[in-house]
C-alpha positions as a printed Julia matrix, in Angstrom:
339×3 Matrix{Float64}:
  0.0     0.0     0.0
  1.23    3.23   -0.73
  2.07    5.14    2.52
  3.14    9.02    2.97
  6.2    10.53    5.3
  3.34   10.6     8.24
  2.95    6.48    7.7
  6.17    5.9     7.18
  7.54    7.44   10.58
  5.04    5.65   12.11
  5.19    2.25   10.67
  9.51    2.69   11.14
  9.54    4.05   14.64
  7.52    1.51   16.36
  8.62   -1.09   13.71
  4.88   -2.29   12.71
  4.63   -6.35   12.29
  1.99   -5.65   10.13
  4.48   -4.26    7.63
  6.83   -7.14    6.07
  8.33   -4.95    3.25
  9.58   -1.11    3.16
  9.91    0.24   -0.41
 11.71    3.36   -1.22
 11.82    4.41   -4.41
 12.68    7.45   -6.93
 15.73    9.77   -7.51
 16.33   10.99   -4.07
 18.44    7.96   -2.63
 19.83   10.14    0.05
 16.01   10.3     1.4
 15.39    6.47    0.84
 18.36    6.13    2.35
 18.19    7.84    5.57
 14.53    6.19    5.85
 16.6     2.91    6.1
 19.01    4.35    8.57
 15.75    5.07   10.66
 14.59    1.4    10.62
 18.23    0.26   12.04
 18.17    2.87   14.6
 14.47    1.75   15.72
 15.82   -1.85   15.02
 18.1    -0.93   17.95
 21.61   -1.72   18.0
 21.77   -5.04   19.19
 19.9    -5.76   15.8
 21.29   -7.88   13.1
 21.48   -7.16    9.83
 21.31   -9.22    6.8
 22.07   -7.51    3.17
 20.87   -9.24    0.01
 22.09   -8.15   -3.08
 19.05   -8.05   -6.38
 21.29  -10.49   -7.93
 21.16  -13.66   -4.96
 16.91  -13.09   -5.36
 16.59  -13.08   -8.76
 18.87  -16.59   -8.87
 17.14  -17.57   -6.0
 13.53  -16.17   -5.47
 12.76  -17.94   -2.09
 15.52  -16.65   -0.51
 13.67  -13.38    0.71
 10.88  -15.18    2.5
 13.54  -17.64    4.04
 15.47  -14.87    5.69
 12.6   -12.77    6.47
 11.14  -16.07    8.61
 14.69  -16.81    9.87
 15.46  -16.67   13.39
 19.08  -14.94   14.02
 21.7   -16.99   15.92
 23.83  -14.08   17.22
 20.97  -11.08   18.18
 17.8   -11.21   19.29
 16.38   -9.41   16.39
 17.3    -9.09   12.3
 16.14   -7.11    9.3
 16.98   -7.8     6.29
 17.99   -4.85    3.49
 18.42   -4.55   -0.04
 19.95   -1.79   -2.38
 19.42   -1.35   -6.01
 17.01   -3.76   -5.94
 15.19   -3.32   -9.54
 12.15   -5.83  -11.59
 14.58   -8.96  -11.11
 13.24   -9.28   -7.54
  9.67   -9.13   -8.31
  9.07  -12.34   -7.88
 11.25  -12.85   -4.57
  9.3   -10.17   -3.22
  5.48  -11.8    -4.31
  6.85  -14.87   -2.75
  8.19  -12.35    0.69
  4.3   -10.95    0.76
  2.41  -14.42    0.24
  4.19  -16.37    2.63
  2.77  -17.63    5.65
  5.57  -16.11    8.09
  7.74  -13.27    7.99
  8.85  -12.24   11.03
 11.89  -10.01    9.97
 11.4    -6.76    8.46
 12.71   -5.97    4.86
 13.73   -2.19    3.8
 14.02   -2.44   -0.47
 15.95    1.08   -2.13
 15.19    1.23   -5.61
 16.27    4.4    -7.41
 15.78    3.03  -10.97
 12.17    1.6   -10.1
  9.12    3.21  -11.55
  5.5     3.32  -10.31
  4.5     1.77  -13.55
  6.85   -1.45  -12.87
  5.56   -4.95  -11.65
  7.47   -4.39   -8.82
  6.15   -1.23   -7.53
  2.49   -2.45   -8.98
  2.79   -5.41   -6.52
  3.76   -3.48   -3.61
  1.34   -1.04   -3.46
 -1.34   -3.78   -3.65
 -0.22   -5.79   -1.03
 -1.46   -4.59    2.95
  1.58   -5.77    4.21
  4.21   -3.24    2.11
  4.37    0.24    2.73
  5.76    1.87   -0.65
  7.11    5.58   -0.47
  8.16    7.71   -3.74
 11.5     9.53   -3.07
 11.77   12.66   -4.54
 14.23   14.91   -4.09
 12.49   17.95   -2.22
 12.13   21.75   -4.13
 13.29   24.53   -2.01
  9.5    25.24   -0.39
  9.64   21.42    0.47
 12.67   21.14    1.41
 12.07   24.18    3.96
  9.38   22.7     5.74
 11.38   18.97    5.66
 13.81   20.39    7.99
 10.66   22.24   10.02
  9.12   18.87   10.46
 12.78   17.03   11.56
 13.25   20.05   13.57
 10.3    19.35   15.16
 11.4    15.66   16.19
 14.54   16.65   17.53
 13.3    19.08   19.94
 13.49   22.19   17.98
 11.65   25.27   16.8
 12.99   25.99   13.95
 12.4    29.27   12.44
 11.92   29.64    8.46
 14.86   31.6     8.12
 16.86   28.62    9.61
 15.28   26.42    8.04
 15.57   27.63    4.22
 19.2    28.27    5.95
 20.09   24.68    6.3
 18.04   23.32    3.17
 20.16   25.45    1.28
 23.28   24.79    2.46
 22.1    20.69    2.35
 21.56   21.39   -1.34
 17.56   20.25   -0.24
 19.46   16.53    0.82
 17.2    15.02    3.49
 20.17   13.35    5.23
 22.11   16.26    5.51
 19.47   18.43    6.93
 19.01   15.97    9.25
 22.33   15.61   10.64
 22.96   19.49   10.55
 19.26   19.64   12.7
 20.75   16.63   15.04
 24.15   18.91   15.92
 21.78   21.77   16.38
 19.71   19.83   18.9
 22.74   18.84   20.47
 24.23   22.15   20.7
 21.17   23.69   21.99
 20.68   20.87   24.49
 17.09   20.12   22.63
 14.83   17.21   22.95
 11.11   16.35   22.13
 10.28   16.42   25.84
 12.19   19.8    26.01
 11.74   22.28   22.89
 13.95   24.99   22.16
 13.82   27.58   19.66
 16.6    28.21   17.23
 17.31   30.84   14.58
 19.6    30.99   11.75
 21.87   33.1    14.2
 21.94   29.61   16.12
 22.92   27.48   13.5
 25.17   29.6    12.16
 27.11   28.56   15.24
 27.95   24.75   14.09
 27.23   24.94   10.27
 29.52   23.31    8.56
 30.31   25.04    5.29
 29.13   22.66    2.33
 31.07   25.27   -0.28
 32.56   22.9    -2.76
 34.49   24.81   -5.24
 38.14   23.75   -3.8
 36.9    20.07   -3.87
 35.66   19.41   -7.25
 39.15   17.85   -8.57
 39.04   15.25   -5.6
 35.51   14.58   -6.46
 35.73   14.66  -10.0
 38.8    11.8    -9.68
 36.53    9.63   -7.43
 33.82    9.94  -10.18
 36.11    9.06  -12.61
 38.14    6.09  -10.74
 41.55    7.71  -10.99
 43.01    6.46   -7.77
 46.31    8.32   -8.22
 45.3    11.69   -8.94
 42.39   11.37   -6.31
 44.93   10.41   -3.7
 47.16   13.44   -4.53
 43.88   15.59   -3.28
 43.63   13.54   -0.69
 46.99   14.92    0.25
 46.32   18.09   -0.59
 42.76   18.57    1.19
 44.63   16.89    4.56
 47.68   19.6     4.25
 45.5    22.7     3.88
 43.47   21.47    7.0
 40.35   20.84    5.43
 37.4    19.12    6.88
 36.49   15.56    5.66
 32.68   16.53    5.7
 32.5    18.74    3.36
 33.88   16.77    0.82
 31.73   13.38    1.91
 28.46   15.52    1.44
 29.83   17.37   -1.65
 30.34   14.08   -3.02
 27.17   12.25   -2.25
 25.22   15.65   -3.43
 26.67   14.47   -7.16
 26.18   11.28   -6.75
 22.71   12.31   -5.83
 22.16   14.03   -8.93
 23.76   11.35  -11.1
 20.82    9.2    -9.39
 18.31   11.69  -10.75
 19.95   11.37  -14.35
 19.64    7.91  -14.43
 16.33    8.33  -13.78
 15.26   10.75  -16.42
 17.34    8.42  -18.62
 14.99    5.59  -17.71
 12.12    7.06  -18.96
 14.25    7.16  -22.35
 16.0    10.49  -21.96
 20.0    10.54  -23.41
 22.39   11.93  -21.58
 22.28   14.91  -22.62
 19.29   15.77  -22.75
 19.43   14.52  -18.7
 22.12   16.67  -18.6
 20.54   19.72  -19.87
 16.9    19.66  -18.03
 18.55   19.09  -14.53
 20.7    22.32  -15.65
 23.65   21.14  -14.62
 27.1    23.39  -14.41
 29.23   23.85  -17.88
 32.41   22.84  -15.83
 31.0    19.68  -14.88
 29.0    18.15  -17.78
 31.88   16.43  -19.14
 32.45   14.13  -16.16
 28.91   13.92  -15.27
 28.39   12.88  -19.12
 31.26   10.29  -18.39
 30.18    9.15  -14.56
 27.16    8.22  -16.49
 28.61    5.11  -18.37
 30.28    4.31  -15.02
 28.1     4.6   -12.35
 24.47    1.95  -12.43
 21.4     2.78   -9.82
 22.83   -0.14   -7.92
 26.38    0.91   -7.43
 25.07    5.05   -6.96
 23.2     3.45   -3.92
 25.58    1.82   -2.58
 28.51    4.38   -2.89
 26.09    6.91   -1.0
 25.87    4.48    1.8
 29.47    3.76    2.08
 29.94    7.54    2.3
 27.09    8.08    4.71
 28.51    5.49    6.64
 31.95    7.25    6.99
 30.58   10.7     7.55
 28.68    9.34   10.71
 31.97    7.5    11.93
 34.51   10.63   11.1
 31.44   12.66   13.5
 31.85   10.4    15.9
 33.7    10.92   19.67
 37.22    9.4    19.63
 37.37    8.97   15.58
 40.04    8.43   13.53
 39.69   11.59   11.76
 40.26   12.33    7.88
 41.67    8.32    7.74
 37.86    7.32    7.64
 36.78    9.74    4.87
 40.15    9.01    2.79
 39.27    5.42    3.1
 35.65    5.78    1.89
 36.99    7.89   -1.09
 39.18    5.72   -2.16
 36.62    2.3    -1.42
 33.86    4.41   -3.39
 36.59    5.31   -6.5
 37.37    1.53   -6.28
 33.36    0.87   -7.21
 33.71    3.59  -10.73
 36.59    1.15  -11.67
 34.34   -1.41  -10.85
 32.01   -3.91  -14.0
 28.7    -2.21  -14.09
């Protein structure tokens, strides 16, 4: 059944047993997956979980419904996730929904899914999925998105704060979110204790997303060129940089070469993709050639990997710029990578 952000946060936050599959779909992979972040953290951390690739359903259908009804031997709960997953695990999911238990939820991310698809059809018509559209937000959305996380972290944002951080997130849903969670944490909010903040406030901890000295680090990951990317590296670490700006300015592209793919989908060519979404003259010539490199699949997976290592560099006692180096390099490893 088709659910909205209202449903969703319910369904994830109290982890509904009525609700055997999540499915996230559309351009905005960053939303989808924070949503999937949210299931983990309401999973709890004592949780395990178990990642199946499109590839190990579509060999084997049944798997899916055997994990899902599979007690775990090392925690005393599991959920089961899947990136990229596309029309190849239509049938693995059918079998998921029809079987007679299923006691392990399943969060599905499918960027390159469409509403008209089997998949999607299937969902939607079964009581037991919840099926969200990810879009990424325009700036009026985007504004009240980081009212409405405001709101669950304790705070009052105002709207020049808001349209502050949605901005400077670039409208990215997990972005906002963490710059709203360091605001909360700043300002000592909580649900159970509201405070107001400003754009004065967050002006305080924003970190500056400017990315114009780290396009030739992130147009080397794009590309796969290990070498010249770890000369950046170098560079970035002996000017004193931060490692977050870079992470987000990375996953921001790889955000929008998600949204490409999309449009290309629907039968668009590249640059015609290329053109609608307005992207900048500098970078249409790697974005033109990220495009024969970089599937739905691995564009999900890269933006995990990166999420990942931003919440680990944020982290108390962290290893510093070593984590986001190592992420870079992993997620330039992936563009060198078969399709």
């Amino acid at each position: 059944m088709k659910g909205n952000i209202s449903q969703f946060r319910t369904a994830i936050d109290r982890v509904s047993p009525d609700i055997r599959l999540y499915l996230l779909y559309g351009a905005d992979v960053a939303g989808a997956e924070e949503w999937a972040s949210r299931l983990a953290r309401s999973m709890g951390p004592q949780a395990e979980r178990v990642d199946l690739d499109p590839s190990m359903l579509k060999a084997d259908p049944g798997l899916l419904a055997a994990e899902a009804a599979s007690t775990s031997l090392f925690a005393s709960s599991r959920y089961i996730r899947i990136t990229g997953i596309g029309e190849e695990s239509a049938e693995a999911v059918a079998m998921l929904l029809g079987a007679a238990n299923a006691g392990n939820p399943v969060v599905a991310l499918g960027p390159a899914l469409k509403n008209t698809g089997k998949l999607v059809k299937l969902a939607l018509a079964a009581p037991n999925a919840l099926v969200m559209a990810c879009y990424v937000p325009n700036a009026d959305e985007a504004e009240r998105l980081a009212i409405a996380i405001g709101q669950e972290h304790g705070l009052r944002l105002s709207r020049d704060a808001a349209a502050q951080i949605a901005a400077a997130a670039a409208n990215d849903r997990a972005i906002m979110t963490r710059e709203i969670e360091k605001l909360a944490l700043f300002l000592d909010a909580a649900p159970e204790r509201p405070v107001a903040a400003d754009a004065q406030g967050w002006q305080a901890i924003g970190a500056d997303l400017g990315e114009s000295e780290l396009w030739r680090a992130t147009d080397a990951l794009l590309d796969g060129r290990l070498d010249q990317l770890g000369t950046e590296l170098n560079r970035l670490a002996d000017a004193g940089s931060s490692a977050i700006p870079l992470l987000r300015g990375i996953v921001r592209r790889l955000t929008t070469l998600a949204q490409l793919r999309a449009e290309m989908d629907k039968g668009a060519t590249p640059a015609t993709a290329i053109e609608r979404h307005h992207i900048h003259i500098r970078e249409r010539a790697v974005t033109a050639r990220a495009l024969r490199i970089w599937s739905g699949p691995k564009i999900s997976a890269a933006i995990q990997r990166l999420g990942e290592a931003e919440r680990a560099t944020m982290s108390a006692g962290n290893a510093g710029n070593v984590l986001s180096d190592a992420a870079c390099l992993a997620v330039a490893r992936m563009a060198r990578a078969p399709r």
